[in-house]
PDB file of C-alpha atoms in Angstrom:
ATOM      1  CA  ASN A   1      12.727  -7.036 -51.840  1.00 46.00           C
ATOM      2  CA  GLY A   2       8.994  -7.171 -52.430  1.00 46.00           C
ATOM      3  CA  LEU A   3       8.893  -9.982 -49.890  1.00 45.00           C
ATOM      4  CA  SER A   4      11.037  -8.261 -47.317  1.00 44.00           C
ATOM      5  CA  VAL A   5       8.265  -5.269 -47.667  1.00 44.00           C
ATOM      6  CA  GLY A   6       5.616  -7.564 -47.240  1.00 42.00           C
ATOM      7  CA  LEU A   7       7.136  -9.115 -44.251  1.00 46.00           C
ATOM      8  CA  ARG A   8       7.916  -5.737 -42.781  1.00 46.00           C
ATOM      9  CA  ASP A   9       4.230  -4.535 -43.240  1.00 46.00           C
ATOM     10  CA  GLU A  10       2.886  -7.707 -41.557  1.00 46.00           C
ATOM     11  CA  THR A  11       5.326  -7.300 -38.735  1.00 45.00           C
ATOM     12  CA  GLU A  12       4.496  -3.738 -38.175  1.00 47.00           C
ATOM     13  CA  LYS A  13       0.738  -4.255 -38.316  1.00 45.00           C
ATOM     14  CA  SER A  14       0.730  -7.577 -36.327  1.00 43.00           C
ATOM     15  CA  PRO A  15       1.196  -6.125 -32.868  1.00 46.00           C
ATOM     16  CA  GLU A  16      -2.148  -4.003 -32.897  1.00 46.00           C
ATOM     17  CA  PRO A  17      -4.668  -6.124 -34.969  1.00 43.00           C
ATOM     18  CA  GLU A  18      -3.262  -9.412 -33.564  1.00 44.00           C
ATOM     19  CA  GLU A  19      -5.810  -9.528 -30.769  1.00 43.00           C
ATOM     20  CA  PRO A  20      -8.836  -8.940 -32.454  1.00 43.00           C
ATOM     21  CA  SER A  21      -7.799 -11.325 -35.425  1.00 40.00           C
ATOM     22  CA  GLU A  22      -7.085 -13.975 -32.868  1.00 42.00           C
ATOM     23  CA  THR A  23     -10.275 -13.543 -30.842  1.00 40.00           C
ATOM     24  CA  GLY A  24     -12.192 -13.491 -34.198  1.00 40.00           C
ATOM     25  CA  PRO A  25     -11.498 -16.847 -35.598  1.00 41.00           C
ATOM     26  CA  VAL A  26     -11.154 -18.339 -32.143  1.00 40.00           C
ATOM     27  CA  ASP A  27     -14.797 -17.338 -31.135  1.00 40.00           C
ATOM     28  CA  ASP A  28     -16.193 -18.014 -34.663  1.00 37.00           C
ATOM     29  CA  THR A  29     -14.688 -21.392 -35.058  1.00 34.00           C
ATOM     30  CA  PRO A  30     -16.500 -23.364 -32.129  1.00 36.00           C
ATOM     31  CA  VAL A  31     -19.853 -21.657 -33.138  1.00 36.00           C
ATOM     32  CA  THR A  32     -19.396 -22.629 -36.757  1.00 33.00           C
ATOM     33  CA  ASP A  33     -18.572 -26.229 -35.651  1.00 36.00           C
ATOM     34  CA  MET A  34     -21.363 -26.487 -33.279  1.00 37.00           C
ATOM     35  CA  THR A  35     -23.906 -25.253 -35.945  1.00 35.00           C
ATOM     36  CA  GLU A  36     -22.739 -27.923 -38.286  1.00 39.00           C
ATOM     37  CA  ASP A  37     -22.214 -30.828 -35.977  1.00 41.00           C
ATOM     38  CA  GLU A  38     -24.503 -30.418 -33.138  1.00 46.00           C
ATOM     39  CA  ASP A  39     -27.147 -27.747 -33.623  1.00 40.00           C
ATOM     40  CA  PRO A  40     -30.386 -29.146 -34.806  1.00 39.00           C
ATOM     41  CA  GLY A  41     -29.980 -26.358 -37.440  1.00 41.00           C
ATOM     42  CA  SER A  42     -29.146 -29.495 -39.961  1.00 63.00           C
ATOM     43  CA  ILE A  43     -32.883 -30.746 -39.567  1.00 87.00           C
ATOM     44  CA  GLU A  44     -34.063 -27.445 -40.982  1.00 90.00           C
ATOM     45  CA  GLU A  45     -31.556 -27.749 -43.864  1.00 88.00           C
ATOM     46  CA  VAL A  46     -32.508 -31.154 -44.981  1.00 90.00           C
ATOM     47  CA  LEU A  47     -36.201 -30.429 -44.816  1.00 93.00           C
ATOM     48  CA  GLY A  48     -35.329 -27.262 -47.126  1.00 91.00           C
ATOM     49  CA  LEU A  49     -36.746 -24.819 -44.488  1.00 92.00           C
ATOM     50  CA  THR A  50     -36.163 -21.213 -45.131  1.00 91.00           C
ATOM     51  CA  GLU A  51     -33.886 -19.504 -42.468  1.00 90.00           C
ATOM     52  CA  GLY A  52     -35.764 -18.361 -39.495  1.00 93.00           C
ATOM     53  CA  VAL A  53     -38.165 -21.287 -39.544  1.00 95.00           C
ATOM     54  CA  SER A  54     -37.239 -23.997 -36.768  1.00 94.00           C
ATOM     55  CA  VAL A  55     -38.681 -27.340 -36.122  1.00 94.00           C
ATOM     56  CA  SER A  56     -38.589 -29.305 -33.019  1.00 94.00           C
ATOM     57  CA  PHE A  57     -39.881 -32.680 -31.753  1.00 96.00           C
ATOM     58  CA  THR A  58     -42.589 -32.246 -29.326  1.00 96.00           C
ATOM     59  CA  ASP A  59     -44.046 -35.647 -28.323  1.00 95.00           C
ATOM     60  CA  ALA A  60     -44.733 -39.111 -29.222  1.00 95.00           C
ATOM     61  CA  GLU A  61     -47.890 -41.247 -28.782  1.00 94.00           C
ATOM     62  CA  VAL A  62     -49.002 -44.818 -29.483  1.00 93.00           C
ATOM     63  CA  CYS A  63     -52.731 -45.280 -30.609  1.00 94.00           C
ATOM     64  CA  ASP A  64     -55.079 -47.319 -32.783  1.00 93.00           C
ATOM     65  CA  LYS A  65     -56.346 -44.333 -34.581  1.00 93.00           C
ATOM     66  CA  TYR A  66     -55.055 -40.976 -35.526  1.00 94.00           C
ATOM     67  CA  PRO A  67     -56.511 -38.395 -34.930  1.00 91.00           C
ATOM     68  CA  ASN A  68     -58.556 -39.788 -32.311  1.00 83.00           C
ATOM     69  CA  GLU A  69     -61.252 -37.216 -32.171  1.00 76.00           C
ATOM     70  CA  GLU A  70     -64.364 -38.266 -34.192  1.00 72.00           C
ATOM     71  CA  GLU A  71     -64.886 -35.072 -36.652  1.00 70.00           C
ATOM     72  CA  ILE A  72     -67.181 -35.222 -39.606  1.00 65.00           C
ATOM     73  CA  GLY A  73     -65.174 -34.556 -42.612  1.00 68.00           C
ATOM     74  CA  VAL A  74     -61.881 -35.139 -40.863  1.00 74.00           C
ATOM     75  CA  LEU A  75     -59.800 -37.945 -42.322  1.00 85.00           C
ATOM     76  CA  SER A  76     -58.062 -40.468 -39.948  1.00 90.00           C
ATOM     77  CA  VAL A  77     -55.678 -43.254 -40.116  1.00 93.00           C
ATOM     78  CA  SER A  78     -56.112 -46.569 -38.501  1.00 93.00           C
ATOM     79  CA  ALA A  79     -53.787 -49.310 -37.489  1.00 94.00           C
ATOM     80  CA  SER A  80     -53.759 -52.742 -39.244  1.00 94.00           C
ATOM     81  CA  SER A  81     -54.944 -55.633 -37.090  1.00 92.00           C
ATOM     82  CA  GLY A  82     -52.305 -56.468 -34.530  1.00 91.00           C
ATOM     83  CA  LYS A  83     -50.496 -53.179 -34.903  1.00 94.00           C
ATOM     84  CA  LYS A  84     -50.493 -49.847 -33.283  1.00 94.00           C
ATOM     85  CA  LEU A  85     -49.715 -46.233 -34.695  1.00 95.00           C
ATOM     86  CA  LEU A  86     -46.564 -44.527 -33.526  1.00 96.00           C
ATOM     87  CA  VAL A  87     -47.277 -40.845 -34.025  1.00 97.00           C
ATOM     88  CA  LEU A  88     -44.494 -38.304 -33.721  1.00 97.00           C
ATOM     89  CA  HIS A  89     -45.508 -34.750 -33.036  1.00 97.00           C
ATOM     90  CA  PHE A  90     -43.277 -31.861 -34.364  1.00 97.00           C
ATOM     91  CA  GLN A  91     -43.821 -27.994 -34.319  1.00 97.00           C
ATOM     92  CA  PHE A  92     -42.629 -25.595 -36.994  1.00 97.00           C
ATOM     93  CA  ILE A  93     -42.084 -22.126 -35.940  1.00 97.00           C
ATOM     94  CA  ASN A  94     -41.789 -18.956 -38.017  1.00 97.00           C
ATOM     95  CA  ASN A  95     -39.265 -16.906 -35.645  1.00 96.00           C
ATOM     96  CA  THR A  96     -39.065 -14.109 -38.295  1.00 95.00           C
ATOM     97  CA  GLU A  97     -41.031 -10.984 -38.729  1.00 96.00           C
ATOM     98  CA  GLN A  98     -42.542 -11.942 -41.980  1.00 96.00           C
ATOM     99  CA  GLU A  99     -44.621 -14.775 -43.542  1.00 96.00           C
ATOM    100  CA  GLN A 100     -42.416 -17.663 -44.594  1.00 96.00           C
ATOM    101  CA  SER A 101     -43.660 -20.661 -46.575  1.00 94.00           C
ATOM    102  CA  VAL A 102     -42.965 -24.329 -45.414  1.00 95.00           C
ATOM    103  CA  ASP A 103     -42.875 -26.686 -48.381  1.00 95.00           C
ATOM    104  CA  ILE A 104     -41.869 -30.044 -47.588  1.00 94.00           C
ATOM    105  CA  ALA A 105     -44.183 -31.529 -50.241  1.00 91.00           C
ATOM    106  CA  SER A 106     -41.968 -30.501 -52.972  1.00 90.00           C
ATOM    107  CA  GLN A 107     -38.873 -32.057 -51.723  1.00 84.00           C
ATOM    108  CA  LYS A 108     -38.768 -34.994 -53.984  1.00 77.00           C
ATOM    109  CA  GLU A 109     -36.126 -37.128 -52.744  1.00 87.00           C
ATOM    110  CA  LEU A 110     -36.700 -36.749 -49.109  1.00 92.00           C
ATOM    111  CA  SER A 111     -37.232 -39.743 -46.841  1.00 94.00           C
ATOM    112  CA  PHE A 112     -38.112 -39.901 -43.180  1.00 96.00           C
ATOM    113  CA  ARG A 113     -37.123 -43.239 -41.352  1.00 97.00           C
ATOM    114  CA  ILE A 114     -37.715 -43.832 -37.842  1.00 97.00           C
ATOM    115  CA  THR A 115     -36.124 -46.251 -35.575  1.00 96.00           C
ATOM    116  CA  VAL A 116     -37.500 -47.563 -32.405  1.00 94.00           C
ATOM    117  CA  ASN A 117     -35.505 -49.130 -29.812  1.00 91.00           C
ATOM    118  CA  GLY A 118     -32.599 -49.166 -32.090  1.00 90.00           C
ATOM    119  CA  ASP A 119     -33.649 -52.092 -34.296  1.00 90.00           C
ATOM    120  CA  TYR A 120     -37.139 -51.529 -35.407  1.00 91.00           C
ATOM    121  CA  ARG A 121     -37.000 -49.343 -38.537  1.00 94.00           C
ATOM    122  CA  ARG A 122     -39.731 -48.287 -40.754  1.00 95.00           C
ATOM    123  CA  ASN A 123     -40.203 -45.361 -43.231  1.00 96.00           C
ATOM    124  CA  ALA A 124     -42.936 -42.993 -42.388  1.00 97.00           C
ATOM    125  CA  MET A 125     -46.127 -43.478 -43.885  1.00 95.00           C
ATOM    126  CA  THR A 126     -47.492 -40.840 -46.315  1.00 92.00           C
ATOM    127  CA  VAL A 127     -51.026 -40.235 -45.256  1.00 91.00           C
ATOM    128  CA  LEU A 128     -53.966 -37.868 -46.531  1.00 86.00           C
ATOM    129  CA  LEU A 129     -53.836 -35.864 -43.138  1.00 91.00           C
ATOM    130  CA  LEU A 130     -53.540 -32.276 -43.241  1.00 90.00           C
ATOM    131  CA  ASP A 131     -50.820 -32.322 -40.580  1.00 94.00           C
ATOM    132  CA  ASP A 132     -48.655 -35.095 -42.281  1.00 96.00           C
ATOM    133  CA  MET A 133     -45.114 -33.705 -42.449  1.00 96.00           C
ATOM    134  CA  THR A 134     -44.159 -35.629 -45.537  1.00 95.00           C
ATOM    135  CA  THR A 135     -46.714 -33.697 -47.589  1.00 94.00           C
ATOM    136  CA  LEU A 136     -46.543 -30.406 -45.530  1.00 95.00           C
ATOM    137  CA  LYS A 137     -47.088 -27.176 -47.689  1.00 95.00           C
ATOM    138  CA  GLU A 138     -48.049 -24.366 -45.478  1.00 94.00           C
ATOM    139  CA  THR A 139     -47.726 -20.342 -45.296  1.00 96.00           C
ATOM    140  CA  LEU A 140     -46.743 -19.465 -41.591  1.00 96.00           C
ATOM    141  CA  PRO A 141     -47.591 -15.874 -40.480  1.00 97.00           C
ATOM    142  CA  ALA A 142     -44.771 -14.011 -38.652  1.00 96.00           C
ATOM    143  CA  GLY A 143     -44.182 -15.480 -35.150  1.00 96.00           C
ATOM    144  CA  GLU A 144     -46.847 -18.261 -35.874  1.00 96.00           C
ATOM    145  CA  SER A 145     -46.495 -22.031 -35.688  1.00 97.00           C
ATOM    146  CA  THR A 146     -47.897 -25.060 -37.264  1.00 96.00           C
ATOM    147  CA  ASN A 147     -48.032 -28.653 -35.900  1.00 96.00           C
ATOM    148  CA  ALA A 148     -47.135 -31.695 -37.934  1.00 97.00           C
ATOM    149  CA  VAL A 149     -46.894 -35.650 -37.682  1.00 97.00           C
ATOM    150  CA  LEU A 150     -44.949 -38.492 -38.712  1.00 98.00           C
ATOM    151  CA  ILE A 151     -46.408 -41.869 -38.477  1.00 97.00           C
ATOM    152  CA  ILE A 152     -45.472 -45.414 -38.619  1.00 96.00           C
ATOM    153  CA  GLU A 153     -46.994 -48.686 -37.898  1.00 95.00           C
ATOM    154  CA  VAL A 154     -45.455 -50.850 -35.184  1.00 93.00           C
ATOM    155  CA  GLU A 155     -45.950 -54.457 -34.091  1.00 88.00           C
ATOM    156  CA  GLN A 156     -48.211 -54.254 -30.835  1.00 82.00           C
ATOM    157  CA  GLU A 157     -45.540 -56.280 -28.952  1.00 78.00           C
ATOM    158  CA  SER A 158     -42.636 -54.484 -29.960  1.00 72.00           C
ATOM    159  CA  ILE A 159     -43.970 -51.214 -28.539  1.00 71.00           C
ATOM    160  CA  GLU A 160     -44.783 -52.199 -24.851  1.00 77.00           C
ATOM    161  CA  GLN A 161     -41.729 -50.236 -23.778  1.00 84.00           C
ATOM    162  CA  ILE A 162     -40.340 -47.616 -26.074  1.00 88.00           C
ATOM    163  CA  ASP A 163     -36.659 -46.760 -24.813  1.00 90.00           C
ATOM    164  CA  SER A 164     -35.463 -44.803 -27.680  1.00 94.00           C
ATOM    165  CA  ILE A 165     -36.852 -43.390 -30.913  1.00 96.00           C
ATOM    166  CA  SER A 166     -34.644 -41.706 -33.696  1.00 96.00           C
ATOM    167  CA  LEU A 167     -35.635 -39.947 -37.029  1.00 96.00           C
ATOM    168  CA  ASN A 168     -33.217 -40.136 -39.996  1.00 95.00           C
ATOM    169  CA  LEU A 169     -34.018 -37.537 -42.591  1.00 93.00           C
ATOM    170  CA  LYS A 170     -32.432 -38.017 -46.125  1.00 90.00           C
ATOM    171  CA  ASN A 171     -32.489 -35.900 -49.248  1.00 86.00           C
ATOM    172  CA  ASP A 172     -30.424 -36.192 -52.362  1.00 84.00           C
ATOM    173  CA  VAL A 173     -27.581 -34.185 -50.822  1.00 83.00           C
ATOM    174  CA  LYS A 174     -27.714 -34.390 -47.042  1.00 85.00           C
ATOM    175  CA  ALA A 175     -28.630 -36.924 -44.290  1.00 87.00           C
ATOM    176  CA  TYR A 176     -29.530 -36.104 -40.634  1.00 89.00           C
ATOM    177  CA  THR A 177     -30.325 -38.298 -37.758  1.00 92.00           C
ATOM    178  CA  ILE A 178     -31.915 -36.843 -34.565  1.00 91.00           C
ATOM    179  CA  GLN A 179     -32.419 -38.562 -31.341  1.00 94.00           C
ATOM    180  CA  LEU A 180     -36.121 -38.010 -30.149  1.00 93.00           C
ATOM    181  CA  ARG A 181     -36.415 -40.109 -27.238  1.00 90.00           C
TER     182      ARG A 181
END
C-alpha cells in the first residue's frame, strides 16, 4: 500500500514539475561536463588558486637572457652555452571584488613540465625571479592582475621552429595538460 501511495504521488506530481526537472539536469549536465573536461578551470584547480582567480597563457619568447632589460638590482637568468631560454608568459587575474592571494610557492608537490614540438620535454626551472610562476606568492587586489613566467632551457637547434608547446601541471592529486601553441 505504501508503495502504491508513493507511485500515485509521483504520478500526480509528475506532469507539472516534469518540464523544469527535465530542463534543469539537461541544461546543467553539459555545463558541468564542459567545466571538468574542457574548461581551463582545471589549471586553476591544480595551481590551488582561489575561486575567481584565473590564469591564461599570453606569450612565448626565445631569448639568451631573461629579463632582457638591464636594470640595476634586477636578477636575470642566462642560457647556457649553445642553448636558449624558452620563456612562457602567463597572466593571473583577480576577477572578484576583494583581494585574493595567489600562493603557488606553498604547493609542495606541484610540477611544471613543458613539451616543445611533441618530444622535447623539460621541467620548468625554478629561478630567483619575482615573476617565476613556480615560486609565485602574491596578493592581488580586486580586479588586478599579475604576470608570471615559466622558463626552460632548449637546445639552440631544436627551437629553430616551434610548432607546438604544451604544459603539464601535476600535483599530488590532479594532473592537467594545456596546449599553449
